[in-house]
Short mmCIF file of C-alpha atoms in Angstrom, two decimals:
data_model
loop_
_atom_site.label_atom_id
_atom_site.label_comp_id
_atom_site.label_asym_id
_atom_site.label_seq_id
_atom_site.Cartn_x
_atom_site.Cartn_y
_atom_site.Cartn_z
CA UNK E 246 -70.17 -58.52 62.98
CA UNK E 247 -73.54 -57.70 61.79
CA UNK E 248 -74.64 -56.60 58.23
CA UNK E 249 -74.80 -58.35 54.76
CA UNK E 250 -72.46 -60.13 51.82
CA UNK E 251 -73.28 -60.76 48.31
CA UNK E 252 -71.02 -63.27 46.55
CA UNK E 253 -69.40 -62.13 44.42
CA UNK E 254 -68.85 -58.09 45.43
CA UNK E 255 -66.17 -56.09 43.64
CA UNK E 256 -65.09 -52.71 44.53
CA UNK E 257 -62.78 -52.04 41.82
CA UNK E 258 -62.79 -50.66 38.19
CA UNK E 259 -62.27 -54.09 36.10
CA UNK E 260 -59.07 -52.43 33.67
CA UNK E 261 -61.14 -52.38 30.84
CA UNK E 262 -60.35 -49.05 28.43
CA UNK E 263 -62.43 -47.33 25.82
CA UNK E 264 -60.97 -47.23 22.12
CA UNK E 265 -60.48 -43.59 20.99
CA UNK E 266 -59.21 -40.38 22.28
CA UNK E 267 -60.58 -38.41 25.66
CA UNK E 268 -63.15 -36.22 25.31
CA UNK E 269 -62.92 -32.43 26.36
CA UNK E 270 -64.58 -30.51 29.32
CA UNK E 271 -65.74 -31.64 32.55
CA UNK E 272 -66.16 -35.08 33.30
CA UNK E 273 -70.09 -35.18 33.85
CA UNK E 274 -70.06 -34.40 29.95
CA UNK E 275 -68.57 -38.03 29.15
CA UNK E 276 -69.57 -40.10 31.72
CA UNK E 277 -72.51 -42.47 31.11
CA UNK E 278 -73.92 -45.40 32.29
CA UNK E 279 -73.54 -47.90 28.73
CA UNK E 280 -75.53 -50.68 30.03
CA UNK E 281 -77.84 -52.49 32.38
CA UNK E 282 -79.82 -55.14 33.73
CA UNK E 283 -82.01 -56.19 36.64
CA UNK E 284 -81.32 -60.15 36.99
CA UNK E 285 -84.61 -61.52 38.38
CA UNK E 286 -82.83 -64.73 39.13
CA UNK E 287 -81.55 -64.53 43.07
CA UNK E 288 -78.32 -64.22 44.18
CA UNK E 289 -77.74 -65.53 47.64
CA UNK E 290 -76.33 -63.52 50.41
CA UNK E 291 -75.74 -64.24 54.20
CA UNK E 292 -76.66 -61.60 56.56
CA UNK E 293 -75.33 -62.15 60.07
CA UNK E 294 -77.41 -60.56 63.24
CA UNK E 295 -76.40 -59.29 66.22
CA UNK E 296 -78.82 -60.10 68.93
CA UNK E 297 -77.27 -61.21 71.71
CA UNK E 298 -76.81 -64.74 73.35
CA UNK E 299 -77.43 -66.95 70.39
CA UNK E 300 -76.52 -64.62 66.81
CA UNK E 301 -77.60 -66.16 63.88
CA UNK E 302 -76.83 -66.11 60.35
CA UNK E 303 -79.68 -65.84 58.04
CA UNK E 304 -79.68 -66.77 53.77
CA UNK E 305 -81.64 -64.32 51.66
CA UNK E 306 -81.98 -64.49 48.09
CA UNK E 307 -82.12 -61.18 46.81
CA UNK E 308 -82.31 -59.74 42.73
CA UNK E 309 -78.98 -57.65 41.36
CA UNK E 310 -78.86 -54.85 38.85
CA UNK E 311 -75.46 -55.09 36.58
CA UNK E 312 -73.93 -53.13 34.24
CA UNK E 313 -71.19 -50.52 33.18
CA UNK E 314 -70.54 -46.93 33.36
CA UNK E 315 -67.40 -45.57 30.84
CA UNK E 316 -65.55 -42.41 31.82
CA UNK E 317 -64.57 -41.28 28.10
CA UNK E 318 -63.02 -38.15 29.56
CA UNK E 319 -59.84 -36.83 30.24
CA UNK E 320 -59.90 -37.15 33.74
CA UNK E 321 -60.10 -39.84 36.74
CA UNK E 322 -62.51 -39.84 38.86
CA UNK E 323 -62.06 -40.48 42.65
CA UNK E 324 -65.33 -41.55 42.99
CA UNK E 325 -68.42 -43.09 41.19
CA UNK E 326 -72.18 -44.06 42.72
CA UNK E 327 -74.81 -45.54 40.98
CA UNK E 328 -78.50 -45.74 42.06
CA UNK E 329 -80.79 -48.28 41.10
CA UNK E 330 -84.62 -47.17 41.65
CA UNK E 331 -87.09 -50.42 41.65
CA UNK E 332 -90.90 -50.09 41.14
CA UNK E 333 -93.82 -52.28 41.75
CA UNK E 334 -96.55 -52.69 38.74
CA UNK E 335 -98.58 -49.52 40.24
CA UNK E 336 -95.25 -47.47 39.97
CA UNK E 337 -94.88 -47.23 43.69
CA UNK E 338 -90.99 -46.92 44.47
CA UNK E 339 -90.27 -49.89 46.61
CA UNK E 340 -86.56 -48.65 47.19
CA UNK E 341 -83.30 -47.40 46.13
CA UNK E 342 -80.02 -49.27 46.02
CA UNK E 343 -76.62 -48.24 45.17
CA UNK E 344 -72.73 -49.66 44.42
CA UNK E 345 -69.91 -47.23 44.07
CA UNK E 346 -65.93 -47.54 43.36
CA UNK E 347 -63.48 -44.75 44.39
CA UNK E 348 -61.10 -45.50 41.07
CA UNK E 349 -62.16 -44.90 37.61
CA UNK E 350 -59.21 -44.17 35.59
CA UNK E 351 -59.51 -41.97 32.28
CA UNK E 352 -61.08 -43.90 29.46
CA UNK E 353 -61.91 -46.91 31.53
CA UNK E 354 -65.04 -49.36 32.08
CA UNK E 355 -66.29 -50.00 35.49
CA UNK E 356 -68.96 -52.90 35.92
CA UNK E 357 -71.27 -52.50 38.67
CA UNK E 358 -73.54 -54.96 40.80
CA UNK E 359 -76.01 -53.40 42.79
CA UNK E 360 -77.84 -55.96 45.45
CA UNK E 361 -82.24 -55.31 45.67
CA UNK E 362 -83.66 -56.31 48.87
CA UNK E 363 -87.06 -56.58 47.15
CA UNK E 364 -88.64 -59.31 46.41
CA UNK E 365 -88.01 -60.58 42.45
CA UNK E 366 -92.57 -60.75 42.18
CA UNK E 367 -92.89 -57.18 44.00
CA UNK E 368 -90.43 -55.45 40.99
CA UNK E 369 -91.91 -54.29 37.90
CA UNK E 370 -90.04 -51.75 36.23
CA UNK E 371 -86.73 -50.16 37.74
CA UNK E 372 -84.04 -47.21 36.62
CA UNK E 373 -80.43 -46.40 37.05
CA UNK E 374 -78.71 -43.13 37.47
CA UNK E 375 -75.18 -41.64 38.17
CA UNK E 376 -75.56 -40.03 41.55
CA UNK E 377 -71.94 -38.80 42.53
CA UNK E 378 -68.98 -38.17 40.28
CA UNK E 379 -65.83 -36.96 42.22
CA UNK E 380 -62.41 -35.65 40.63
#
């Protein structure tokens, strides 16, 4: 089977909940991503390749962008996607990478890990947005 495995992956919303009450209106209104970081040290992950007589398994060492996104609303949402955008020092996008979960119960904390197949020297600045919200 070819294609690529960070240690360490998790699909699903941690169980975490927000003190307080929901807010009202749509969910896009109080949704937001609370925090996050690019970790410049690697993480390994082991990409297999399908080529025929003789597949190997190659390990890369690739940079992750963590952090949380809070649904303070009154509703669930049936599915989340975050982007992170990475940038070299002459603000040249170098790519975009995402992570997603299809649970985010009201008033709960979801942790993302996003996996950057850039190199750690090649990334200078980088952003994060919310790209889908489903419910």
């Amino acid at each position: 089977m070819a294609g690529c495995v960070a240690r360490g992956d998790d699909d699903d919303a941690d169980g975490e909940r927000l003190d307080g009450e929901p807010g009202d209106g749509p969910p896009p209104d109080h949704v937001e991503i609370t925090d996050h970081d690019l970790s410049r040290a690697h993480i390994r992950a082991t990409c297999t390749f399908e080529a025929g007589p003789g597949d190997r398994e190659n390990k890369v060492q690739r940079n992750i962008v963590t952090g949380t996104v809070a649904n303070a609303s009154a509703t669930p949402l049936e599915r989340v996607v975050v982007d992170a955008t990475v940038y070299d020092e002459s603000e040249t996008k170098l790519g975009t990478y995402s992570d997603q979960t299809d649970t985010l119960d009201s008033m709960a904390i979801w942790e993302f890990e996003i996996l950057v197949f850039e190199e750690a020297d090649d990334i200078e600045t980088y952003d994060v947005e919310l790209e889908t919200l489903d419910w």
